[in-house]
Amino acid sequence: MVQGFESRIKIQEIIDNQLPEFVLDESPKLSEFLKQYYISQEYQGGPVDILENLDQYIKFDNLTPEVVVGTTTLSENISSSDDIIKVTTTKGFPQKYGLIKIDDEIITYTGITTNTFTGCVRGFSGITNYQRELNYEELVFSTSESSNHTASSTVENLSVLFLKEFYKKIKYTLLPELQNKEFVSNLNVGNFIKEVKTLYQTKGTEESFRILFNVLFGETPKVIDHEKFLIKPSASTFIRREIVVADAISGNPFKLAGQTIFKSNDINTSASVSEVEIIQRKGKTYYKLFLFIGFSDYFPTVSGTFNITGNTKVLNSVSIGSSVISVDSTIGFPNSGKLYTENNIIEYTDKSINQFFGCSGIVSNIETSSIIYSEDTYYGYEDGDLSKKVEFRLTGVLSNYESKDLDSPVSVGEKITIKNIGEIINNPIENKTYKEIFANSWVYNTSSRFEIESFSSGQISQFVLKSEIDKSNLKVGDYIEILYKDSQDVIESNLRISSIDNRQINTFESFTLSQNFNYDIRRKIKNANSSVVPLEFVPIISEVQNVYNENDDYMYVASNSLPSYQITKNVFSYNAIGVDEVSSETGLYSRITFSQRVSFITGSEVYYTPSNTPIFGLSEGVYYVEVLPGELQIKLYSSRSVIGTVNYLSFGNLTEGSHNFRLNSQKERFISPQKILRKFPLSVNNYGSKSSVTDPGATGILINGVEIFNYKSSDKIYYGGIESVRVLNGGKNYDVINPPLLSLSSGDALVQPVVSGSIEKIYVDPQDFDIDVVVSVSLSGGNGSGSSFEPVVERRVREIEFDARQLTEGGGVDIINETITFTSNHGLIDGQPIVYRSENNPLLGIGNFNGNNSNTGFILKNGAT
């Protein structure tokens, strides 16, 4: 096979084992004859070979240079009788039974080495072309005679003719404008075709010229851009490029000039880079990429949308294997996806405003304030070298600055720095606006940081801060940590604030610091926690994460609806200790007994979980309960609508292990965030005369971010009989005899559909005898009242067969009593005229006749006489 083809079993190789032994005994040469036949069909390029290996022929990887060229050269003279032919190389030729052509002679062989064909059969015949001149639908089959050949003669590989035809078709399909061009002999055509999209995407750039000249001539051209040597007036207003700023992840972005860049998770987003500049900001290197957008706005060369790579800061240090990451904000990140840090590629399954959940892939610790990036990264290749990949992120730059002040003191060329992100809402002591009251009333759980002015440590440890303290930033009971100024190195941790007085903070714990350094304090993020044992925890941020302003018309509050204080409310979870109320008929029970009073109420949806084998008659899953007097026993139902009826569930005795029943809403056994974002108007009118209806559900949010619900519930209980049924979509083409069955999702009620329609067809069952008069026709079922039918009766010819052999021979003719016995009930009556006709020889003494000259009656068919 050609290099790259998978080795598959051929019939010629197994034919000896397929023929029965008795066939080989009678025809010893049959096996060899069939083997030679299949060799003639299964050689490389033969009919059976192409049929069986078509999937191999259409693989681009098999279009190697040796196959595309399909020739080699004789290294020595050969005579007309030589069966070993020496060539420069046999690469790309089949291992055996290949066809080669030297001058006008066709030769086959049985084996090859690195540079010889062995076992050659001279003067062979075979297909030499797939298109006959002036008659392209016909192939050329040639015969030849053995002859002498001189060294340096061309040896053509006829076994790859089909591959070469496939190559021509691919060039016409995928290589427009290049289909008739010859490529360099050492080109790996398979790889080129698979990556040819790069050539057309970079068309007009230096990279496209490099690819084209490498493919056609094997040379790397030097492209001179005359635009760089032209003097252009007011060039700044005629720039035809978009500029993005890149932060390198790997590789050297400076070498992307003249290359195409792509988005990592969207290959359709791409652009050509015409120029790269290096810029420095605060000791960090960035790269300005000039994206060529074309000479006209109607035909831009930038595809897709280039977005700034999202990033955020880590609020708390994250250890190896953690499943939750707390950050400043997750806004702009998808609901699930990938995150990147210096040494981690993290996948997450869910998120809230400030946390990523279900994280996996954290193989190294992530320090506080580390930057986490989204998966919107970009890549290209240094100078087009596919082995040197360049990955980078796009960062944001300030552009199109518009000052809110008419007389802005900012002048051209002046540096602008960002003081804070977002809006600062002051908290004055007097004359507060509703917006200031609203924004400063919440208990925030943010990682605020303050610079220490002075400190002392002893029985009473205290700090004096350089800035005023607002209760939204720090409050009594918060935990803080001490860090070196402008660094992330934590010196002291878990210091709890005991009191706050203006700018002074006292802590319960003592600490040791050096007067030779400057320090900061930072509030630690608080997570929800509980004292209830059955609950399991992941570190979920409690209280309010942030508020957002919408044009001073509305404010949005983001919270997980969890408090920072310890949750002590018990989980409604109980283990059964027994069963009760056995049925004398079935021996099954109907009541579950507990050791303590349950907090379920009748109608509660509970989840049953056995530790081992479930109770007979029950399986793990959801049930509905009826709490019995005393609250120590319950009955189980499959639906709320049948609670209180006799349709309760019956079950066997308790099996080994525990049998737990808990509220279905608490079945996951861990506290989860609600991830709420609630909208509040900043203009409130409390003086309206109209009262509004309280809708079931949430009423508001407490200042610690916990959502509260009103007394109304969206749960409904329906009872009583069915008064009416409304058909929303009746359908058609039902069977009126067997109408469709209707069932209710819950409850015990029978609903019978009424099907009506018109008569479309009447089917008459075949009758063996004539019917003279039809007395009546009636329709049963399907609301058939009002239907009338009129039958049409006609006379017809009926054939009845009999066996023409004599009765003594098992036939139906009795020559003694002169009777004929039919194979089925004849239904004839005395005096009825009949017609007798014989298909073969008539009965002896009876000729074909027409009784009473009647043209109607019965035709009697006889068998053989």
mmCIF file with all atom_site columns, C-alpha atoms in Angstrom, residues 513-667:
data_model
loop_
_atom_site.group_PDB
_atom_site.id
_atom_site.type_symbol
_atom_site.label_atom_id
_atom_site.label_alt_id
_atom_site.label_comp_id
_atom_site.label_asym_id
_atom_site.label_entity_id
_atom_site.label_seq_id
_atom_site.pdbx_PDB_ins_code
_atom_site.Cartn_x
_atom_site.Cartn_y
_atom_site.Cartn_z
_atom_site.occupancy
_atom_site.B_iso_or_equiv
_atom_site.pdbx_formal_charge
_atom_site.auth_seq_id
_atom_site.auth_comp_id
_atom_site.auth_asym_id
_atom_site.auth_atom_id
_atom_site.pdbx_PDB_model_num
ATOM 1   C CA . LEU A 1 513 ? 5.028   45.032 64.247 1.00 0.00 ? 513 LEU A CA 1
ATOM 2   C CA . SER A 1 514 ? 8.198   46.984 63.500 1.00 0.00 ? 514 SER A CA 1
ATOM 3   C CA . GLN A 1 515 ? 8.220   50.775 63.535 1.00 0.00 ? 515 GLN A CA 1
ATOM 4   C CA . ASN A 1 516 ? 10.609  50.741 60.595 1.00 0.00 ? 516 ASN A CA 1
ATOM 5   C CA . PHE A 1 517 ? 7.959   49.740 58.075 1.00 0.00 ? 517 PHE A CA 1
ATOM 6   C CA . ASN A 1 518 ? 4.674   51.096 56.781 1.00 0.00 ? 518 ASN A CA 1
ATOM 7   C CA . TYR A 1 519 ? 1.623   48.855 56.995 1.00 0.00 ? 519 TYR A CA 1
ATOM 8   C CA . ASP A 1 520 ? -1.926  48.517 55.691 1.00 0.00 ? 520 ASP A CA 1
ATOM 9   C CA . ILE A 1 521 ? -4.931  46.688 57.079 1.00 0.00 ? 521 ILE A CA 1
ATOM 10  C CA . ARG A 1 522 ? -7.427  44.817 54.921 1.00 0.00 ? 522 ARG A CA 1
ATOM 11  C CA . ARG A 1 523 ? -10.832 43.487 55.832 1.00 0.00 ? 523 ARG A CA 1
ATOM 12  C CA . LYS A 1 524 ? -11.270 39.757 55.301 1.00 0.00 ? 524 LYS A CA 1
ATOM 13  C CA . ILE A 1 525 ? -14.194 38.490 53.276 1.00 0.00 ? 525 ILE A CA 1
ATOM 14  C CA . LYS A 1 526 ? -16.810 36.693 55.394 1.00 0.00 ? 526 LYS A CA 1
ATOM 15  C CA . ASN A 1 527 ? -18.467 33.478 54.272 1.00 0.00 ? 527 ASN A CA 1
ATOM 16  C CA . ALA A 1 528 ? -21.764 31.914 55.279 1.00 0.00 ? 528 ALA A CA 1
ATOM 17  C CA . ASN A 1 529 ? -21.556 29.232 57.974 1.00 0.00 ? 529 ASN A CA 1
ATOM 18  C CA . SER A 1 530 ? -23.874 27.029 59.996 1.00 0.00 ? 530 SER A CA 1
ATOM 19  C CA . SER A 1 531 ? -23.885 24.993 63.200 1.00 0.00 ? 531 SER A CA 1
ATOM 20  C CA . VAL A 1 532 ? -26.267 22.420 61.735 1.00 0.00 ? 532 VAL A CA 1
ATOM 21  C CA . VAL A 1 533 ? -24.369 19.139 61.329 1.00 0.00 ? 533 VAL A CA 1
ATOM 22  C CA . PRO A 1 534 ? -26.109 17.682 58.255 1.00 0.00 ? 534 PRO A CA 1
ATOM 23  C CA . LEU A 1 535 ? -25.255 20.744 56.165 1.00 0.00 ? 535 LEU A CA 1
ATOM 24  C CA . GLU A 1 536 ? -22.136 20.803 54.007 1.00 0.00 ? 536 GLU A CA 1
ATOM 25  C CA . PHE A 1 537 ? -20.330 23.986 53.012 1.00 0.00 ? 537 PHE A CA 1
ATOM 26  C CA . VAL A 1 538 ? -18.322 25.624 50.294 1.00 0.00 ? 538 VAL A CA 1
ATOM 27  C CA . PRO A 1 539 ? -16.997 29.136 51.033 1.00 0.00 ? 539 PRO A CA 1
ATOM 28  C CA . ILE A 1 540 ? -19.887 31.315 49.806 1.00 0.00 ? 540 ILE A CA 1
ATOM 29  C CA . ILE A 1 541 ? -19.635 35.089 50.285 1.00 0.00 ? 541 ILE A CA 1
ATOM 30  C CA . SER A 1 542 ? -22.293 36.421 52.642 1.00 0.00 ? 542 SER A CA 1
ATOM 31  C CA . GLU A 1 543 ? -24.083 39.779 52.955 1.00 0.00 ? 543 GLU A CA 1
ATOM 32  C CA . VAL A 1 544 ? -24.145 42.405 50.170 1.00 0.00 ? 544 VAL A CA 1
ATOM 33  C CA . GLN A 1 545 ? -21.443 42.290 47.492 1.00 0.00 ? 545 GLN A CA 1
ATOM 34  C CA . ASN A 1 546 ? -22.166 45.538 45.689 1.00 0.00 ? 546 ASN A CA 1
ATOM 35  C CA . VAL A 1 547 ? -24.760 48.043 44.475 1.00 0.00 ? 547 VAL A CA 1
ATOM 36  C CA . TYR A 1 548 ? -25.042 49.474 40.957 1.00 0.00 ? 548 TYR A CA 1
ATOM 37  C CA . ASN A 1 549 ? -26.485 52.765 39.753 1.00 0.00 ? 549 ASN A CA 1
ATOM 38  C CA . GLU A 1 550 ? -28.577 53.132 36.596 1.00 0.00 ? 550 GLU A CA 1
ATOM 39  C CA . ASN A 1 551 ? -28.701 56.793 35.599 1.00 0.00 ? 551 ASN A CA 1
ATOM 40  C CA . ASP A 1 552 ? -29.777 57.832 39.109 1.00 0.00 ? 552 ASP A CA 1
ATOM 41  C CA . ASP A 1 553 ? -33.165 56.249 38.376 1.00 0.00 ? 553 ASP A CA 1
ATOM 42  C CA . TYR A 1 554 ? -32.652 52.767 39.804 1.00 0.00 ? 554 TYR A CA 1
ATOM 43  C CA . MET A 1 555 ? -30.170 50.996 42.062 1.00 0.00 ? 555 MET A CA 1
ATOM 44  C CA . TYR A 1 556 ? -29.374 47.296 41.870 1.00 0.00 ? 556 TYR A CA 1
ATOM 45  C CA . VAL A 1 557 ? -28.309 45.244 44.885 1.00 0.00 ? 557 VAL A CA 1
ATOM 46  C CA . ALA A 1 558 ? -26.202 42.096 44.378 1.00 0.00 ? 558 ALA A CA 1
ATOM 47  C CA . SER A 1 559 ? -26.299 39.463 47.117 1.00 0.00 ? 559 SER A CA 1
ATOM 48  C CA . ASN A 1 560 ? -26.219 35.726 47.723 1.00 0.00 ? 560 ASN A CA 1
ATOM 49  C CA . SER A 1 561 ? -29.049 36.144 50.295 1.00 0.00 ? 561 SER A CA 1
ATOM 50  C CA . LEU A 1 562 ? -26.918 34.634 53.060 1.00 0.00 ? 562 LEU A CA 1
ATOM 51  C CA . PRO A 1 563 ? -26.043 36.272 56.417 1.00 0.00 ? 563 PRO A CA 1
ATOM 52  C CA . SER A 1 564 ? -22.579 36.357 57.954 1.00 0.00 ? 564 SER A CA 1
ATOM 53  C CA . TYR A 1 565 ? -23.837 35.199 61.373 1.00 0.00 ? 565 TYR A CA 1
ATOM 54  C CA . GLN A 1 566 ? -24.031 31.492 62.081 1.00 0.00 ? 566 GLN A CA 1
ATOM 55  C CA . ILE A 1 567 ? -27.114 29.779 60.665 1.00 0.00 ? 567 ILE A CA 1
ATOM 56  C CA . THR A 1 568 ? -28.750 27.704 63.402 1.00 0.00 ? 568 THR A CA 1
ATOM 57  C CA . LYS A 1 569 ? -32.076 26.788 61.812 1.00 0.00 ? 569 LYS A CA 1
ATOM 58  C CA . ASN A 1 570 ? -32.353 23.012 61.773 1.00 0.00 ? 570 ASN A CA 1
ATOM 59  C CA . VAL A 1 571 ? -32.631 21.038 58.585 1.00 0.00 ? 571 VAL A CA 1
ATOM 60  C CA . PHE A 1 572 ? -35.910 19.127 58.336 1.00 0.00 ? 572 PHE A CA 1
ATOM 61  C CA . SER A 1 573 ? -34.335 15.680 58.168 1.00 0.00 ? 573 SER A CA 1
ATOM 62  C CA . TYR A 1 574 ? -35.517 12.585 60.076 1.00 0.00 ? 574 TYR A CA 1
ATOM 63  C CA . ASN A 1 575 ? -34.631 8.884  60.171 1.00 0.00 ? 575 ASN A CA 1
ATOM 64  C CA . ALA A 1 576 ? -37.465 6.346  60.384 1.00 0.00 ? 576 ALA A CA 1
ATOM 65  C CA . ILE A 1 577 ? -37.496 3.932  63.332 1.00 0.00 ? 577 ILE A CA 1
ATOM 66  C CA . GLY A 1 578 ? -40.422 1.751  62.311 1.00 0.00 ? 578 GLY A CA 1
ATOM 67  C CA . VAL A 1 579 ? -43.581 1.178  60.295 1.00 0.00 ? 579 VAL A CA 1
ATOM 68  C CA . ASP A 1 580 ? -47.196 0.799  61.400 1.00 0.00 ? 580 ASP A CA 1
ATOM 69  C CA . GLU A 1 581 ? -50.791 -0.041 60.360 1.00 0.00 ? 581 GLU A CA 1
ATOM 70  C CA . VAL A 1 582 ? -50.393 -3.340 58.534 1.00 0.00 ? 582 VAL A CA 1
ATOM 71  C CA . SER A 1 583 ? -53.052 -4.448 56.039 1.00 0.00 ? 583 SER A CA 1
ATOM 72  C CA . SER A 1 584 ? -54.622 -7.872 56.731 1.00 0.00 ? 584 SER A CA 1
ATOM 73  C CA . GLU A 1 585 ? -55.080 -8.419 52.998 1.00 0.00 ? 585 GLU A CA 1
ATOM 74  C CA . THR A 1 586 ? -51.649 -7.450 51.641 1.00 0.00 ? 586 THR A CA 1
ATOM 75  C CA . GLY A 1 587 ? -49.459 -7.613 54.750 1.00 0.00 ? 587 GLY A CA 1
ATOM 76  C CA . LEU A 1 588 ? -48.047 -4.184 53.824 1.00 0.00 ? 588 LEU A CA 1
ATOM 77  C CA . TYR A 1 589 ? -47.760 -1.087 56.000 1.00 0.00 ? 589 TYR A CA 1
ATOM 78  C CA . SER A 1 590 ? -48.985 2.463  55.396 1.00 0.00 ? 590 SER A CA 1
ATOM 79  C CA . ARG A 1 591 ? -47.323 4.568  58.139 1.00 0.00 ? 591 ARG A CA 1
ATOM 80  C CA . ILE A 1 592 ? -43.727 5.683  58.792 1.00 0.00 ? 592 ILE A CA 1
ATOM 81  C CA . THR A 1 593 ? -42.801 6.194  62.471 1.00 0.00 ? 593 THR A CA 1
ATOM 82  C CA . PHE A 1 594 ? -40.109 8.562  63.842 1.00 0.00 ? 594 PHE A CA 1
ATOM 83  C CA . SER A 1 595 ? -38.541 8.957  67.279 1.00 0.00 ? 595 SER A CA 1
ATOM 84  C CA . GLN A 1 596 ? -39.274 12.685 67.460 1.00 0.00 ? 596 GLN A CA 1
ATOM 85  C CA . ARG A 1 597 ? -41.956 15.037 66.263 1.00 0.00 ? 597 ARG A CA 1
ATOM 86  C CA . VAL A 1 598 ? -41.443 16.011 62.634 1.00 0.00 ? 598 VAL A CA 1
ATOM 87  C CA . SER A 1 599 ? -41.563 19.582 61.382 1.00 0.00 ? 599 SER A CA 1
ATOM 88  C CA . PHE A 1 600 ? -43.194 18.582 58.125 1.00 0.00 ? 600 PHE A CA 1
ATOM 89  C CA . ILE A 1 601 ? -46.684 19.813 57.356 1.00 0.00 ? 601 ILE A CA 1
ATOM 90  C CA . THR A 1 602 ? -49.291 17.940 55.380 1.00 0.00 ? 602 THR A CA 1
ATOM 91  C CA . GLY A 1 603 ? -48.483 18.437 51.702 1.00 0.00 ? 603 GLY A CA 1
ATOM 92  C CA . SER A 1 604 ? -44.726 18.795 52.226 1.00 0.00 ? 604 SER A CA 1
ATOM 93  C CA . GLU A 1 605 ? -42.538 17.474 49.417 1.00 0.00 ? 605 GLU A CA 1
ATOM 94  C CA . VAL A 1 606 ? -39.931 15.162 50.952 1.00 0.00 ? 606 VAL A CA 1
ATOM 95  C CA . TYR A 1 607 ? -37.009 13.178 49.571 1.00 0.00 ? 607 TYR A CA 1
ATOM 96  C CA . TYR A 1 608 ? -36.476 9.574  50.715 1.00 0.00 ? 608 TYR A CA 1
ATOM 97  C CA . THR A 1 609 ? -32.856 8.337  50.895 1.00 0.00 ? 609 THR A CA 1
ATOM 98  C CA . PRO A 1 610 ? -31.959 4.795  52.087 1.00 0.00 ? 610 PRO A CA 1
ATOM 99  C CA . SER A 1 611 ? -28.394 4.033  53.139 1.00 0.00 ? 611 SER A CA 1
ATOM 100 C CA . ASN A 1 612 ? -28.624 0.476  51.806 1.00 0.00 ? 612 ASN A CA 1
ATOM 101 C CA . THR A 1 613 ? -31.617 -1.419 50.362 1.00 0.00 ? 613 THR A CA 1
ATOM 102 C CA . PRO A 1 614 ? -34.820 0.674  50.051 1.00 0.00 ? 614 PRO A CA 1
ATOM 103 C CA . ILE A 1 615 ? -38.003 -0.326 51.817 1.00 0.00 ? 615 ILE A CA 1
ATOM 104 C CA . PHE A 1 616 ? -40.023 -2.779 49.731 1.00 0.00 ? 616 PHE A CA 1
ATOM 105 C CA . GLY A 1 617 ? -42.534 -0.782 47.694 1.00 0.00 ? 617 GLY A CA 1
ATOM 106 C CA . LEU A 1 618 ? -40.505 2.454  47.881 1.00 0.00 ? 618 LEU A CA 1
ATOM 107 C CA . SER A 1 619 ? -37.528 3.760  45.939 1.00 0.00 ? 619 SER A CA 1
ATOM 108 C CA . GLU A 1 620 ? -35.249 6.712  46.485 1.00 0.00 ? 620 GLU A CA 1
ATOM 109 C CA . GLY A 1 621 ? -37.025 9.848  45.313 1.00 0.00 ? 621 GLY A CA 1
ATOM 110 C CA . VAL A 1 622 ? -39.741 12.431 45.963 1.00 0.00 ? 622 VAL A CA 1
ATOM 111 C CA . TYR A 1 623 ? -42.966 11.783 47.923 1.00 0.00 ? 623 TYR A CA 1
ATOM 112 C CA . TYR A 1 624 ? -45.716 13.877 49.527 1.00 0.00 ? 624 TYR A CA 1
ATOM 113 C CA . VAL A 1 625 ? -46.617 13.451 53.198 1.00 0.00 ? 625 VAL A CA 1
ATOM 114 C CA . GLU A 1 626 ? -49.676 13.562 55.388 1.00 0.00 ? 626 GLU A CA 1
ATOM 115 C CA . VAL A 1 627 ? -48.659 14.318 58.983 1.00 0.00 ? 627 VAL A CA 1
ATOM 116 C CA . LEU A 1 628 ? -50.780 12.229 61.373 1.00 0.00 ? 628 LEU A CA 1
ATOM 117 C CA . PRO A 1 629 ? -51.939 13.401 64.840 1.00 0.00 ? 629 PRO A CA 1
ATOM 118 C CA . GLY A 1 630 ? -49.078 13.476 67.329 1.00 0.00 ? 630 GLY A CA 1
ATOM 119 C CA . GLU A 1 631 ? -46.626 14.391 64.533 1.00 0.00 ? 631 GLU A CA 1
ATOM 120 C CA . LEU A 1 632 ? -44.661 11.150 65.046 1.00 0.00 ? 632 LEU A CA 1
ATOM 121 C CA . GLN A 1 633 ? -46.041 9.366  61.994 1.00 0.00 ? 633 GLN A CA 1
ATOM 122 C CA . ILE A 1 634 ? -46.608 10.194 58.348 1.00 0.00 ? 634 ILE A CA 1
ATOM 123 C CA . LYS A 1 635 ? -48.296 8.634  55.323 1.00 0.00 ? 635 LYS A CA 1
ATOM 124 C CA . LEU A 1 636 ? -46.766 8.858  51.873 1.00 0.00 ? 636 LEU A CA 1
ATOM 125 C CA . TYR A 1 637 ? -48.509 9.782  48.618 1.00 0.00 ? 637 TYR A CA 1
ATOM 126 C CA . SER A 1 638 ? -47.332 10.009 45.015 1.00 0.00 ? 638 SER A CA 1
ATOM 127 C CA . SER A 1 639 ? -49.237 13.257 44.413 1.00 0.00 ? 639 SER A CA 1
ATOM 128 C CA . ARG A 1 640 ? -50.478 16.181 46.516 1.00 0.00 ? 640 ARG A CA 1
ATOM 129 C CA . SER A 1 641 ? -53.919 15.960 44.943 1.00 0.00 ? 641 SER A CA 1
ATOM 130 C CA . VAL A 1 642 ? -54.679 12.568 46.526 1.00 0.00 ? 642 VAL A CA 1
ATOM 131 C CA . ILE A 1 643 ? -53.534 13.406 50.070 1.00 0.00 ? 643 ILE A CA 1
ATOM 132 C CA . GLY A 1 644 ? -56.231 12.410 52.547 1.00 0.00 ? 644 GLY A CA 1
ATOM 133 C CA . THR A 1 645 ? -57.730 9.739  50.267 1.00 0.00 ? 645 THR A CA 1
ATOM 134 C CA . VAL A 1 646 ? -57.272 5.966  50.356 1.00 0.00 ? 646 VAL A CA 1
ATOM 135 C CA . ASN A 1 647 ? -54.642 6.247  47.632 1.00 0.00 ? 647 ASN A CA 1
ATOM 136 C CA . TYR A 1 648 ? -51.731 6.316  50.059 1.00 0.00 ? 648 TYR A CA 1
ATOM 137 C CA . LEU A 1 649 ? -48.671 4.181  49.360 1.00 0.00 ? 649 LEU A CA 1
ATOM 138 C CA . SER A 1 650 ? -48.158 0.781  50.953 1.00 0.00 ? 650 SER A CA 1
ATOM 139 C CA . PHE A 1 651 ? -44.748 -0.690 51.701 1.00 0.00 ? 651 PHE A CA 1
ATOM 140 C CA . GLY A 1 652 ? -42.887 -3.413 53.549 1.00 0.00 ? 652 GLY A CA 1
ATOM 141 C CA . ASN A 1 653 ? -40.936 -3.458 56.805 1.00 0.00 ? 653 ASN A CA 1
ATOM 142 C CA . LEU A 1 654 ? -37.757 -1.458 57.380 1.00 0.00 ? 654 LEU A CA 1
ATOM 143 C CA . THR A 1 655 ? -34.662 -2.954 55.796 1.00 0.00 ? 655 THR A CA 1
ATOM 144 C CA . GLU A 1 656 ? -31.108 -2.795 57.132 1.00 0.00 ? 656 GLU A CA 1
ATOM 145 C CA . GLY A 1 657 ? -29.527 0.639  57.356 1.00 0.00 ? 657 GLY A CA 1
ATOM 146 C CA . SER A 1 658 ? -30.988 4.118  57.793 1.00 0.00 ? 658 SER A CA 1
ATOM 147 C CA . HIS A 1 659 ? -34.055 5.504  56.021 1.00 0.00 ? 659 HIS A CA 1
ATOM 148 C CA . ASN A 1 660 ? -33.961 9.294  55.869 1.00 0.00 ? 660 ASN A CA 1
ATOM 149 C CA . PHE A 1 661 ? -36.801 11.650 54.980 1.00 0.00 ? 661 PHE A CA 1
ATOM 150 C CA . ARG A 1 662 ? -36.022 15.371 54.488 1.00 0.00 ? 662 ARG A CA 1
ATOM 151 C CA . LEU A 1 663 ? -37.538 18.326 52.708 1.00 0.00 ? 663 LEU A CA 1
ATOM 152 C CA . ASN A 1 664 ? -36.881 18.072 48.985 1.00 0.00 ? 664 ASN A CA 1
ATOM 153 C CA . SER A 1 665 ? -35.648 21.663 48.941 1.00 0.00 ? 665 SER A CA 1
ATOM 154 C CA . GLN A 1 666 ? -32.888 20.620 51.374 1.00 0.00 ? 666 GLN A CA 1
ATOM 155 C CA . LYS A 1 667 ? -31.931 17.317 49.741 1.00 0.00 ? 667 LYS A CA 1
#
